[in-house]
Tab-separated table of C-alpha atoms in Angstrom:
chain	number	residue	atom	x	y	z
A	1	MET	CA	18.510	49.633	-11.316
A	2	ILE	CA	16.310	48.035	-8.746
A	3	ALA	CA	15.353	45.272	-11.217
A	4	ILE	CA	19.084	44.474	-11.715
A	5	GLN	CA	19.543	44.377	-7.966
A	6	ILE	CA	16.648	41.965	-7.621
A	7	LEU	CA	18.244	39.771	-10.326
A	8	ASN	CA	21.557	39.877	-8.393
A	9	GLY	CA	19.635	38.831	-5.332
A	10	LEU	CA	18.164	35.931	-7.253
A	11	VAL	CA	21.703	34.873	-8.339
A	12	TYR	CA	23.014	34.902	-4.752
A	13	GLY	CA	19.809	33.335	-3.487
A	14	SER	CA	20.294	30.424	-5.946
A	15	LEU	CA	23.783	29.793	-4.747
A	16	LEU	CA	22.630	29.903	-1.098
A	17	MET	CA	19.735	27.578	-1.917
A	18	ILE	CA	22.178	24.987	-3.355
A	19	VAL	CA	24.519	25.172	-0.398
A	20	ALA	CA	21.671	25.218	2.166
A	21	SER	CA	19.862	22.248	0.687
A	22	GLY	CA	23.001	20.176	1.283
A	23	LEU	CA	23.062	21.340	4.866
A	24	VAL	CA	19.370	20.402	5.248
A	25	LEU	CA	19.967	16.990	3.741
A	26	ILE	CA	22.838	16.307	6.140
A	27	TYR	CA	21.060	17.656	9.123
A	28	GLY	CA	17.934	15.691	8.339
A	29	LEU	CA	19.702	12.283	8.236
A	30	ARG	CA	22.493	12.723	10.695
A	31	ARG	CA	21.369	15.586	12.951
A	32	VAL	CA	24.735	17.136	12.298
A	33	VAL	CA	25.222	20.913	11.926
A	34	ASN	CA	28.026	20.613	9.403
A	35	PHE	CA	30.538	23.435	9.836
A	36	ALA	CA	32.754	21.802	7.228
A	37	HIS	CA	30.134	22.537	4.565
A	38	GLY	CA	31.739	25.884	3.608
A	39	SER	CA	35.108	24.231	3.125
A	40	LEU	CA	33.454	21.661	0.811
A	41	PHE	CA	32.121	24.596	-1.212
A	42	MET	CA	35.697	25.962	-1.359
A	43	LEU	CA	37.158	22.582	-2.147
A	44	GLY	CA	34.741	22.190	-5.110
A	45	ALA	CA	35.848	25.516	-6.514
A	46	TYR	CA	39.604	24.639	-6.261
A	47	ILE	CA	39.179	21.137	-7.744
A	48	ALA	CA	37.270	22.576	-10.563
A	49	TYR	CA	39.887	25.201	-11.084
A	50	ALA	CA	42.690	22.572	-11.210
A	51	ALA	CA	40.714	20.255	-13.526
A	52	SER	CA	39.591	23.099	-15.737
A	53	LEU	CA	43.195	23.980	-16.684
A	54	GLN	CA	43.276	20.588	-18.465
A	55	PHE	CA	39.649	19.827	-19.348
A	56	GLY	CA	37.862	23.126	-19.421
A	57	PHE	CA	34.997	24.359	-17.273
A	58	GLY	CA	32.704	21.333	-17.909
A	59	GLY	CA	35.486	18.879	-16.992
A	60	GLY	CA	36.207	20.884	-13.887
A	61	LEU	CA	32.534	20.851	-12.946
A	62	LEU	CA	32.237	17.079	-13.294
A	63	ALA	CA	35.541	16.401	-11.405
A	64	ALA	CA	34.553	18.615	-8.493
A	65	VAL	CA	31.077	17.192	-8.091
A	66	ALA	CA	32.467	13.650	-8.322
A	67	ALA	CA	35.285	14.326	-5.897
A	68	LEU	CA	33.045	16.047	-3.391
A	69	ALA	CA	30.529	13.228	-3.491
A	70	ALA	CA	33.407	10.864	-2.603
A	71	VAL	CA	34.533	13.310	0.183
A	72	GLY	CA	30.975	13.341	1.532
A	73	PHE	CA	30.640	9.586	1.502
A	74	CYS	CA	33.877	9.283	3.447
A	75	LEU	CA	32.801	12.034	5.813
A	76	ASP	CA	29.755	10.020	6.703
A	77	ARG	CA	31.350	6.605	6.735
A	78	PHE	CA	34.305	7.532	8.747
A	79	GLY	CA	33.024	10.590	10.602
A	80	PHE	CA	29.302	10.915	11.256
A	81	ARG	CA	28.517	7.185	11.475
A	82	LEU	CA	31.246	6.622	14.085
A	83	LEU	CA	30.130	9.680	15.962
A	84	GLN	CA	26.393	9.055	15.809
A	85	ASP	CA	25.960	8.265	19.490
A	86	ARG	CA	28.100	11.156	20.635
A	87	ASP	CA	26.999	14.474	22.006
A	88	PRO	CA	25.963	16.746	19.079
A	89	LEU	CA	28.469	19.328	20.313
A	90	THR	CA	31.362	16.929	19.872
A	91	VAL	CA	30.297	16.237	16.291
A	92	MET	CA	29.964	19.967	15.620
A	93	LEU	CA	33.471	20.525	16.863
A	94	VAL	CA	34.755	17.751	14.677
A	95	THR	CA	33.173	19.348	11.616
A	96	PHE	CA	34.602	22.657	12.642
A	97	GLY	CA	38.076	21.031	12.906
A	98	LEU	CA	37.634	19.606	9.436
A	99	LEU	CA	36.901	23.056	8.114
A	100	LEU	CA	40.275	24.201	9.442
A	101	VAL	CA	42.043	21.119	7.989
A	102	PHE	CA	40.494	21.549	4.508
A	103	GLU	CA	41.380	25.180	4.472
A	104	ASP	CA	44.981	24.444	5.434
A	105	VAL	CA	45.293	21.653	2.834
A	106	VAL	CA	44.103	23.921	0.100
A	107	GLN	CA	46.348	26.767	1.292
A	108	SER	CA	49.392	24.449	1.336
A	109	ILE	CA	48.636	23.287	-2.223
A	110	TRP	CA	47.586	26.494	-3.881
A	111	GLY	CA	48.885	29.148	-1.554
A	112	LYS	CA	47.081	32.291	-0.273
A	113	GLN	CA	46.695	34.188	-3.565
A	114	SER	CA	43.333	34.187	-5.230
A	115	TYR	CA	42.504	32.531	-8.409
A	116	SER	CA	39.768	32.995	-10.889
A	117	LEU	CA	37.932	30.220	-12.605
A	118	ALA	CA	37.060	31.091	-16.226
A	119	ALA	CA	33.421	30.849	-17.111
A	120	PRO	CA	32.607	28.609	-20.096
A	121	GLU	CA	32.947	30.625	-23.387
A	122	ALA	CA	29.307	30.269	-24.351
A	123	LEU	CA	28.309	31.941	-21.128
A	124	GLN	CA	30.676	34.870	-21.295
A	125	GLY	CA	29.445	38.275	-22.262
A	126	THR	CA	26.404	40.211	-21.322
A	127	VAL	CA	22.739	40.649	-22.371
A	128	ASP	CA	20.742	43.844	-22.100
A	129	LEU	CA	18.116	43.589	-19.346
A	130	PHE	CA	16.032	46.508	-18.370
A	131	GLY	CA	18.310	48.818	-20.360
A	132	SER	CA	21.560	47.775	-18.707
A	133	PRO	CA	24.063	44.992	-19.510
A	134	PHE	CA	23.804	41.910	-17.258
A	135	PRO	CA	26.286	38.987	-17.348
A	136	VAL	CA	24.856	35.924	-19.084
A	137	TYR	CA	26.766	33.769	-16.615
A	138	ARG	CA	24.739	35.038	-13.687
A	139	LEU	CA	21.632	34.109	-15.399
A	140	ALA	CA	23.035	30.696	-15.873
A	141	ILE	CA	23.513	30.449	-12.086
A	142	VAL	CA	19.829	31.163	-11.612
A	143	ALA	CA	19.043	28.377	-14.147
A	144	VAL	CA	21.335	25.895	-12.303
A	145	GLY	CA	19.645	26.848	-9.008
A	146	ALA	CA	16.205	26.270	-10.405
A	147	LEU	CA	17.286	22.945	-11.942
A	148	VAL	CA	18.783	21.764	-8.614
A	149	ALA	CA	15.609	22.769	-6.773
A	150	ALA	CA	13.416	20.938	-9.265
A	151	CYS	CA	15.536	17.758	-9.201
A	152	LEU	CA	15.623	17.685	-5.435
A	153	VAL	CA	11.957	18.221	-5.037
A	154	GLY	CA	11.221	15.508	-7.666
A	155	TRP	CA	13.660	13.137	-6.092
A	156	LEU	CA	12.502	13.565	-2.560
A	157	ARG	CA	8.811	13.641	-3.302
A	158	TYR	CA	8.331	10.971	-5.937
A	159	SER	CA	11.115	8.413	-5.615
A	160	ARG	CA	11.266	5.461	-3.189
A	161	ILE	CA	14.609	6.621	-1.889
A	162	GLY	CA	13.154	10.078	-1.406
A	163	LEU	CA	10.451	8.569	0.764
A	164	PHE	CA	13.010	6.811	2.916
A	165	ILE	CA	14.989	10.040	3.240
A	166	ARG	CA	11.974	11.992	4.306
A	167	GLY	CA	10.976	9.245	6.775
A	168	ALA	CA	14.431	8.894	8.119
A	169	SER	CA	14.864	12.708	8.578
A	170	THR	CA	11.842	12.823	10.875
A	171	ASP	CA	12.291	9.485	12.641
A	172	PRO	CA	15.350	7.412	11.762
A	173	VAL	CA	14.512	4.678	14.238
A	174	THR	CA	11.081	4.028	12.912
A	175	THR	CA	12.377	4.157	9.359
A	176	ALA	CA	15.087	1.599	10.211
A	177	MET	CA	12.387	-0.631	11.809
A	178	GLN	CA	10.733	-0.909	8.452
A	179	GLY	CA	13.906	-2.551	7.060
A	180	VAL	CA	15.605	0.514	5.648
A	181	ASN	CA	19.366	0.552	6.025
A	182	THR	CA	19.628	4.131	7.389
A	183	ASP	CA	23.405	4.054	7.579
A	184	ARG	CA	23.706	3.315	3.892
A	185	LEU	CA	21.043	5.863	3.101
A	186	SER	CA	22.927	8.450	5.175
A	187	GLY	CA	26.176	7.734	3.297
A	188	GLY	CA	24.384	8.496	0.034
A	189	VAL	CA	22.624	11.525	1.336
A	190	VAL	CA	25.810	13.033	2.853
A	191	ALA	CA	27.526	12.409	-0.530
A	192	VAL	CA	24.771	14.221	-2.308
A	193	GLY	CA	24.860	17.070	0.205
A	194	ALA	CA	28.623	17.421	-0.227
A	195	ALA	CA	28.318	17.199	-4.052
A	196	LEU	CA	25.775	20.032	-3.973
A	197	ALA	CA	28.183	22.219	-1.875
A	198	GLY	CA	30.925	21.391	-4.454
A	199	LEU	CA	28.550	22.286	-7.264
A	200	ALA	CA	27.756	25.651	-5.708
A	201	GLY	CA	31.485	26.241	-5.294
A	202	VAL	CA	32.117	25.513	-8.976
A	203	VAL	CA	29.347	27.723	-10.298
A	204	SER	CA	30.306	30.527	-8.009
A	205	GLY	CA	33.962	30.183	-9.148
A	206	PRO	CA	33.750	32.630	-12.032
A	207	PHE	CA	31.588	34.952	-9.916
A	208	LEU	CA	33.552	35.158	-6.690
A	209	SER	CA	37.308	34.730	-6.546
A	210	LEU	CA	38.877	31.641	-5.179
A	211	SER	CA	40.614	31.792	-1.790
A	212	PRO	CA	40.861	29.262	1.044
A	213	THR	CA	38.315	31.173	3.131
A	214	MET	CA	35.791	31.759	0.419
A	215	GLY	CA	33.443	29.260	2.038
A	216	SER	CA	33.093	31.151	5.305
A	217	ASP	CA	30.725	33.911	4.210
A	218	ILE	CA	28.396	31.650	2.265
A	219	LEU	CA	28.444	29.145	5.180
A	220	ILE	CA	27.274	31.816	7.632
A	221	ASP	CA	24.530	32.931	5.195
A	222	SER	CA	23.504	29.306	4.596
A	223	PHE	CA	23.147	28.716	8.328
A	224	VAL	CA	20.942	31.811	8.441
A	225	VAL	CA	18.862	30.331	5.602
A	226	VAL	CA	18.536	26.966	7.288
A	227	VAL	CA	17.491	28.521	10.656
A	228	ILE	CA	15.044	30.962	8.987
A	229	GLY	CA	13.604	28.171	6.883
A	230	GLY	CA	13.158	25.855	9.792
A	231	LEU	CA	15.805	23.194	10.528
A	232	GLY	CA	15.398	20.245	8.247
A	233	SER	CA	12.776	21.777	5.946
A	234	PHE	CA	13.561	22.110	2.147
A	235	ALA	CA	10.614	24.255	1.272
A	236	GLY	CA	11.567	26.546	4.118
A	237	ALA	CA	15.210	26.660	2.952
A	238	PHE	CA	14.190	27.516	-0.628
A	239	VAL	CA	12.065	30.391	0.387
A	240	ALA	CA	14.558	31.652	2.977
A	241	ALA	CA	17.403	31.516	0.432
A	242	MET	CA	15.473	33.655	-1.989
A	243	ILE	CA	14.583	36.131	0.758
A	244	LEU	CA	18.173	36.368	2.057
A	245	GLY	CA	19.500	36.732	-1.503
A	246	GLN	CA	17.277	39.847	-1.917
A	247	VAL	CA	18.145	41.253	1.494
A	248	GLN	CA	21.904	40.916	0.706
A	249	ALA	CA	21.588	42.402	-2.827
A	250	LEU	CA	19.250	45.220	-1.984
A	251	GLY	CA	20.937	45.923	1.384
A	252	ALA	CA	24.321	46.323	-0.247
A	253	VAL	CA	22.979	49.123	-2.362
A	254	TYR	CA	20.359	50.861	-0.261
A	255	LEU	CA	21.630	50.268	3.304
A	256	PRO	CA	25.336	49.722	2.792
A	257	ASP	CA	26.216	50.570	6.446
A	258	LEU	CA	23.878	47.922	7.807
A	259	ALA	CA	24.312	45.346	5.070
A	260	ALA	CA	26.396	43.017	7.239
A	261	LEU	CA	23.805	43.215	9.944
A	262	LEU	CA	20.666	42.501	7.905
A	263	PRO	CA	20.868	38.700	7.658
A	264	PHE	CA	21.002	38.458	11.428
A	265	ALA	CA	18.333	41.136	11.952
A	266	LEU	CA	16.131	39.064	9.595
A	267	MET	CA	16.900	35.820	11.436
A	268	THR	CA	16.158	37.407	14.807
A	269	ALA	CA	12.869	38.829	13.490
A	270	VAL	CA	11.755	35.529	12.005
A	271	LEU	CA	12.680	33.582	15.124
A	272	ILE	CA	10.676	35.949	17.283
A	273	TRP	CA	7.739	35.594	15.020
A	274	ARG	CA	7.987	31.797	14.388
A	275	PRO	CA	10.507	30.158	16.810
A	276	SER	CA	10.826	27.057	14.710
A	277	GLY	CA	11.412	28.912	11.435
A	278	LEU	CA	9.180	29.617	8.375
A	279	SER	CA	8.153	26.008	7.788
A	280	GLY	CA	7.516	25.543	11.494
A	281	SER	CA	7.331	21.797	11.060
A	282	ARG	CA	10.094	20.881	13.469
A	283	VAL	CA	12.026	22.493	16.235
B	1	MET	CA	7.256	-26.029	12.059
B	2	THR	CA	9.558	-23.046	11.451
B	3	ARG	CA	10.859	-21.345	14.524
B	4	LEU	CA	10.436	-17.662	13.610
B	5	LEU	CA	11.822	-16.130	16.790
B	6	LYS	CA	13.828	-17.710	19.590
B	7	PHE	CA	15.448	-16.169	22.679
B	8	GLU	CA	17.774	-18.411	24.615
B	9	ALA	CA	18.836	-17.125	28.033
B	10	VAL	CA	18.907	-13.581	26.611
B	11	ASN	CA	20.398	-10.854	28.733
B	12	ALA	CA	19.827	-7.305	27.477
B	13	TYR	CA	21.027	-3.948	28.619
B	14	TYR	CA	20.446	-0.216	28.105
B	15	GLY	CA	23.863	1.180	28.790
B	16	ARG	CA	24.809	-0.320	32.135
B	17	ALA	CA	21.279	-1.093	33.153
B	18	HIS	CA	20.706	-4.859	33.037
B	19	VAL	CA	17.037	-5.287	32.035
B	20	LEU	CA	16.398	-8.790	30.668
B	21	HIS	CA	17.782	-11.651	32.782
B	22	ASP	CA	18.051	-15.083	31.015
B	23	VAL	CA	14.909	-14.636	29.015
B	24	SER	CA	13.992	-17.646	26.868
B	25	LEU	CA	10.957	-17.661	24.599
B	26	HIS	CA	10.041	-18.722	21.047
B	27	VAL	CA	7.335	-18.227	18.528
B	28	GLU	CA	6.667	-20.749	15.795
B	29	ALA	CA	5.157	-20.066	12.386
B	30	GLY	CA	1.401	-19.210	12.594
B	31	GLU	CA	1.423	-19.173	16.453
B	32	ARG	CA	-0.533	-16.649	18.603
B	33	VAL	CA	1.602	-15.909	21.562
B	34	ALA	CA	1.035	-13.226	24.313
B	35	LEU	CA	3.756	-11.729	26.489
B	36	VAL	CA	2.162	-10.268	29.631
B	37	GLY	CA	3.381	-8.559	32.718
B	38	ARG	CA	3.104	-5.325	34.641
B	39	ASN	CA	4.486	-1.954	33.593
B	40	GLY	CA	8.286	-1.846	33.615
B	41	VAL	CA	9.016	-5.590	33.817
B	42	GLY	CA	10.900	-5.452	30.453
B	43	LYS	CA	8.286	-6.412	27.910
B	44	THR	CA	9.154	-3.524	25.569
B	45	THR	CA	12.873	-4.426	26.024
B	46	VAL	CA	12.100	-7.774	24.379
B	47	VAL	CA	10.988	-5.828	21.327
B	48	ASN	CA	13.912	-3.461	21.627
B	49	THR	CA	16.251	-6.366	21.738
B	50	ILE	CA	14.823	-7.719	18.488
B	51	LEU	CA	15.362	-4.238	17.036
B	52	ASN	CA	18.862	-3.800	18.486
B	53	LEU	CA	17.645	-0.726	20.486
B	54	ALA	CA	18.688	-2.543	23.655
B	55	SER	CA	21.972	-4.354	23.549
B	56	LEU	CA	22.106	-8.100	23.629
B	57	ARG	CA	25.094	-9.103	25.808
B	58	GLY	CA	24.413	-12.716	26.796
B	59	GLY	CA	22.463	-15.658	25.349
B	60	THR	CA	21.403	-16.066	21.749
B	61	MET	CA	18.640	-14.686	19.638
B	62	GLN	CA	17.516	-16.463	16.467
B	63	PHE	CA	15.373	-15.249	13.583
B	64	ASN	CA	14.119	-18.177	11.387
B	65	GLY	CA	16.601	-20.554	13.156
B	66	ARG	CA	19.616	-18.289	12.369
B	67	ALA	CA	21.539	-16.818	15.300
B	68	GLN	CA	21.752	-13.048	14.970
B	69	GLN	CA	25.186	-11.514	15.114
B	70	GLY	CA	26.014	-7.917	14.159
B	71	LEU	CA	22.315	-7.193	14.465
B	72	ARG	CA	21.011	-3.831	13.162
B	73	THR	CA	17.622	-2.190	13.559
B	74	TYR	CA	16.654	-3.081	10.024
B	75	THR	CA	17.576	-6.743	10.381
B	76	ALA	CA	14.280	-7.918	11.894
B	77	ALA	CA	12.079	-6.458	9.175
B	78	ARG	CA	14.345	-8.158	6.451
B	79	ALA	CA	13.955	-11.460	8.344
B	80	GLY	CA	10.141	-11.147	8.238
B	81	ILE	CA	9.605	-9.809	11.734
B	82	ALA	CA	7.509	-6.643	11.602
B	83	VAL	CA	6.902	-4.505	14.694
B	84	VAL	CA	3.929	-2.360	15.631
B	85	PRO	CA	5.806	-0.194	18.209
B	86	GLN	CA	4.502	1.131	21.476
B	87	GLY	CA	3.012	4.573	20.895
B	88	ARG	CA	2.547	3.672	17.201
B	89	ARG	CA	5.418	5.922	15.896
B	90	ILE	CA	3.473	7.302	12.850
B	91	ILE	CA	5.826	9.532	10.914
B	92	ALA	CA	4.285	12.988	11.071
B	93	ASN	CA	5.608	14.577	7.931
B	94	LEU	CA	4.509	11.639	5.683
B	95	THR	CA	0.935	11.096	4.491
B	96	ILE	CA	-0.999	8.003	5.412
B	97	GLU	CA	-0.181	6.401	2.108
B	98	GLU	CA	3.458	7.269	2.393
B	99	ASN	CA	3.592	5.736	5.859
B	100	LEU	CA	2.154	2.584	4.358
B	101	LEU	CA	4.632	2.558	1.468
B	102	LEU	CA	7.455	3.002	3.958
B	103	GLY	CA	6.255	-0.231	5.571
B	104	GLY	CA	6.709	-1.950	2.251
B	105	ALA	CA	10.402	-0.988	2.185
B	106	VAL	CA	11.557	-4.660	2.357
B	107	LYS	CA	9.455	-5.865	-0.555
B	108	ARG	CA	8.766	-9.372	0.701
B	109	PRO	CA	6.293	-11.330	-1.456
B	110	GLY	CA	2.843	-11.984	0.016
B	111	PRO	CA	-0.875	-11.027	-0.038
B	112	TRP	CA	-0.435	-7.648	1.626
B	113	ASN	CA	-0.155	-4.433	-0.411
B	114	LEU	CA	-1.745	-1.033	-0.529
B	115	ALA	CA	-5.008	-2.441	-1.993
B	116	SER	CA	-5.499	-5.223	0.506
B	117	ILE	CA	-4.544	-2.955	3.447
B	118	TYR	CA	-7.059	-0.378	2.206
B	119	GLU	CA	-9.627	-3.125	1.960
B	120	LEU	CA	-8.919	-4.097	5.571
B	121	PHE	CA	-8.934	-0.419	6.838
B	122	PRO	CA	-11.217	1.642	4.483
B	123	ILE	CA	-10.685	4.701	6.595
B	124	LEU	CA	-7.033	4.777	5.489
B	125	ARG	CA	-7.961	4.876	1.871
B	126	GLU	CA	-10.398	7.785	2.486
B	127	ARG	CA	-7.706	9.813	4.097
B	128	ALA	CA	-4.722	8.501	2.144
B	129	HIS	CA	-3.212	11.874	1.340
B	130	THR	CA	-3.598	13.516	4.718
B	131	PRO	CA	-0.821	13.505	7.298
B	132	GLY	CA	-0.656	10.298	9.322
B	133	THR	CA	-0.926	12.195	12.616
B	134	ALA	CA	-4.268	13.692	11.559
B	135	LEU	CA	-5.907	10.318	12.550
B	136	SER	CA	-7.508	9.489	15.882
B	137	GLY	CA	-5.618	7.126	18.160
B	138	GLY	CA	-7.518	4.019	17.061
B	139	GLN	CA	-6.968	4.940	13.404
B	140	GLN	CA	-3.344	5.541	13.985
B	141	GLN	CA	-3.105	2.092	15.501
B	142	MET	CA	-4.682	0.729	12.346
B	143	LEU	CA	-2.218	2.655	10.233
B	144	ALA	CA	0.642	1.250	12.327
B	145	ILE	CA	-0.743	-2.263	11.874
B	146	GLY	CA	-1.193	-1.679	8.093
B	147	ARG	CA	2.357	-0.341	7.793
B	148	ALA	CA	3.754	-3.423	9.532
B	149	MET	CA	1.617	-5.791	7.288
B	150	MET	CA	2.936	-4.043	4.124
B	151	ALA	CA	6.133	-5.911	4.738
B	152	ASN	CA	4.243	-9.251	4.513
B	153	PRO	CA	5.873	-10.422	7.788
B	154	SER	CA	5.817	-14.009	8.944
B	155	LEU	CA	5.750	-12.687	12.513
B	156	LEU	CA	3.936	-9.544	13.705
B	157	VAL	CA	5.077	-8.160	17.053
B	158	LEU	CA	2.524	-5.906	18.700
B	159	ASP	CA	3.688	-3.770	21.613
B	160	GLU	CA	0.768	-2.748	23.809
B	161	PRO	CA	-1.603	-2.062	20.820
B	162	SER	CA	-4.615	-1.435	23.095
B	163	GLU	CA	-2.882	1.268	25.087
B	164	GLY	CA	-5.023	4.356	25.347
B	165	LEU	CA	-7.847	3.119	23.055
B	166	ALA	CA	-11.549	2.867	23.856
B	167	PRO	CA	-12.947	-0.664	24.583
B	168	VAL	CA	-14.918	-0.640	21.285
B	169	ILE	CA	-11.715	-0.098	19.348
B	170	VAL	CA	-10.044	-2.837	21.315
B	171	ASP	CA	-12.812	-5.110	20.262
B	172	GLN	CA	-12.042	-4.215	16.596
B	173	LEU	CA	-8.378	-4.937	17.143
B	174	ALA	CA	-9.186	-8.463	18.491
B	175	VAL	CA	-11.119	-9.135	15.288
B	176	ILE	CA	-8.317	-7.721	13.131
B	177	PHE	CA	-5.570	-9.735	14.932
B	178	ASN	CA	-7.533	-12.910	14.534
B	179	ARG	CA	-7.982	-12.197	10.878
B	180	LEU	CA	-4.251	-11.660	10.346
B	181	ALA	CA	-3.487	-14.804	12.239
B	182	ASP	CA	-6.023	-16.785	10.292
B	183	ALA	CA	-4.301	-15.563	7.116
B	184	GLY	CA	-1.073	-17.199	8.405
B	185	THR	CA	0.858	-14.400	10.228
B	186	ALA	CA	2.261	-15.439	13.674
B	187	LEU	CA	1.578	-12.933	16.454
B	188	LEU	CA	3.582	-11.964	19.451
B	189	LEU	CA	1.117	-9.839	21.421
B	190	ILE	CA	2.591	-7.810	24.277
B	191	GLU	CA	-0.385	-6.668	26.297
B	192	GLN	CA	-1.963	-5.854	29.656
B	193	ASN	CA	-5.504	-5.946	28.401
B	194	LEU	CA	-6.868	-9.319	29.583
B	195	SER	CA	-9.867	-9.328	27.299
B	196	LEU	CA	-7.614	-8.814	24.153
B	197	ILE	CA	-5.153	-11.461	25.390
B	198	THR	CA	-7.886	-14.093	25.959
B	199	ARG	CA	-9.481	-13.394	22.633
B	200	VAL	CA	-6.313	-13.607	20.591
B	201	ALA	CA	-3.560	-15.614	22.203
B	202	ARG	CA	-3.285	-19.377	22.491
B	203	ARG	CA	-0.114	-19.574	24.452
B	204	LEU	CA	1.497	-17.044	26.828
B	205	TYR	CA	4.582	-15.994	28.716
B	206	VAL	CA	4.404	-14.081	31.986
B	207	MET	CA	7.243	-11.651	32.784
B	208	ALA	CA	8.231	-10.112	36.102
B	209	LYS	CA	11.391	-8.165	36.947
B	210	GLY	CA	13.125	-8.825	33.614
B	211	SER	CA	12.514	-12.678	33.615
B	212	ILE	CA	9.967	-15.034	32.364
B	213	ILE	CA	8.242	-16.467	35.434
B	214	GLU	CA	5.524	-18.597	33.828
B	215	GLU	CA	4.618	-19.977	30.440
B	216	GLY	CA	2.036	-22.209	29.066
B	217	ALA	CA	-1.207	-22.653	27.048
B	218	LEU	CA	-3.988	-20.126	27.722
B	219	GLU	CA	-6.657	-22.768	27.712
B	220	GLY	CA	-7.549	-23.824	31.179
B	221	LEU	CA	-5.495	-21.035	32.728
B	222	ASP	CA	-6.678	-19.481	35.956
B	223	ILE	CA	-7.796	-16.078	34.788
B	224	GLU	CA	-7.763	-14.764	38.377
B	225	GLN	CA	-4.185	-15.787	38.675
B	226	LEU	CA	-3.277	-14.117	35.406
B	227	HIS	CA	-4.958	-10.944	36.456
B	228	LYS	CA	-2.668	-10.781	39.408
B	229	HIS	CA	0.341	-10.882	37.227
B	230	ILE	CA	-0.798	-7.987	35.059
B	231	VAL	CA	-2.622	-5.532	37.299
B	232	VAL	CA	-0.454	-3.427	39.599
């Protein structure tokens, strides 16, 4: 029983990790706390749903990731770049406004009823784990999460662009002084961050049900992950996502009355212990 | 000779604050020029104008004879003007080697690469994989110089490189700057340290209150007079 709950925690942790890593990327380059991120997650799920009716799950996945990358690029080009000298609070309000706009757009196209995205056939069914059946699809989510983490780490640590991103996320001015076009870099990075939110939305489609507000819960948990991990730190966000996934999964079973409170209790405790988060590299 | 950098009656601002008033100066290929003046006269604003961190609202600025319009912070590096900024600005979450590689972002051809920078500053090779900020002040200055040279610039702009460093380190800097200049890189040295200025520069500009008040060759200059312009 507890082993199954830990696995469920791993599944949710993987989703959180994908969403939070997009938030970390965007915060790093643009210093924007992107409230619209949850609606990008939701948009990914809906676009995949619409495309999957024609082209199946794989087609839906590709369509959603590509569409969200385009949305992210436009968000940076026509949003964050124009607002980069404004008060961070203004930018935060704009992203909050976008969240409402995206939700309304989706609601006016698909209505309020919830939909379900069908998992690919090969991943339907269950396997026996620790004596009880466990959906294969959930294991696939963990695999996707691990793959995303490995790709991100490899990209950021070993590529030239990754070096520029790490430099710019600590000191954009000095990085630009070396001849790096940080605006173009940010466009690409926000596109990747948005595509990751879309990817998480798609893979959680068969697991959660689709509704215009489906992004809100995971957005709040992702913010908790980013804060616990230490703003702008990937390693911190990975670890925090896994911890929060476990807290949510185990909390729902063993402390159901307090489950809603646990993420915030955890965040408060971590911030008292380490005010700049687990990684502690930056405030 | 190629004119690498030219300011013609440049007026620059931070927001509404008018800092540079009709500043004209130029640096030719291979030259060793110093820009001196007291604290707060606008020397760093000259650098910030090159980097588009202060806004240019009057006069013209040319890189390699081309007037700069729609200037961005990354333009200077791409035009072969590398800056060693005041306070060094070593990026803390990158290793020493990564800081150097970041300096090579523009990929201009030339003699400077990781191997030749490590040869110039062996300490950087020894500690290549430690964070850049784990170095002492003097070593960080060497890292900042190495990072700028990785771009193979035709002009190296140095903003107060001796600030906060022990005299023995400043002596080393003088040797290094002369070596870089001998290898063909032009220098624009913004400084208040007279001994460094006199050992490196051949020509100088004196700034006061946002304007150039004197210029000329360093040779035969009255050092006492120069001292007055620099010391508060």
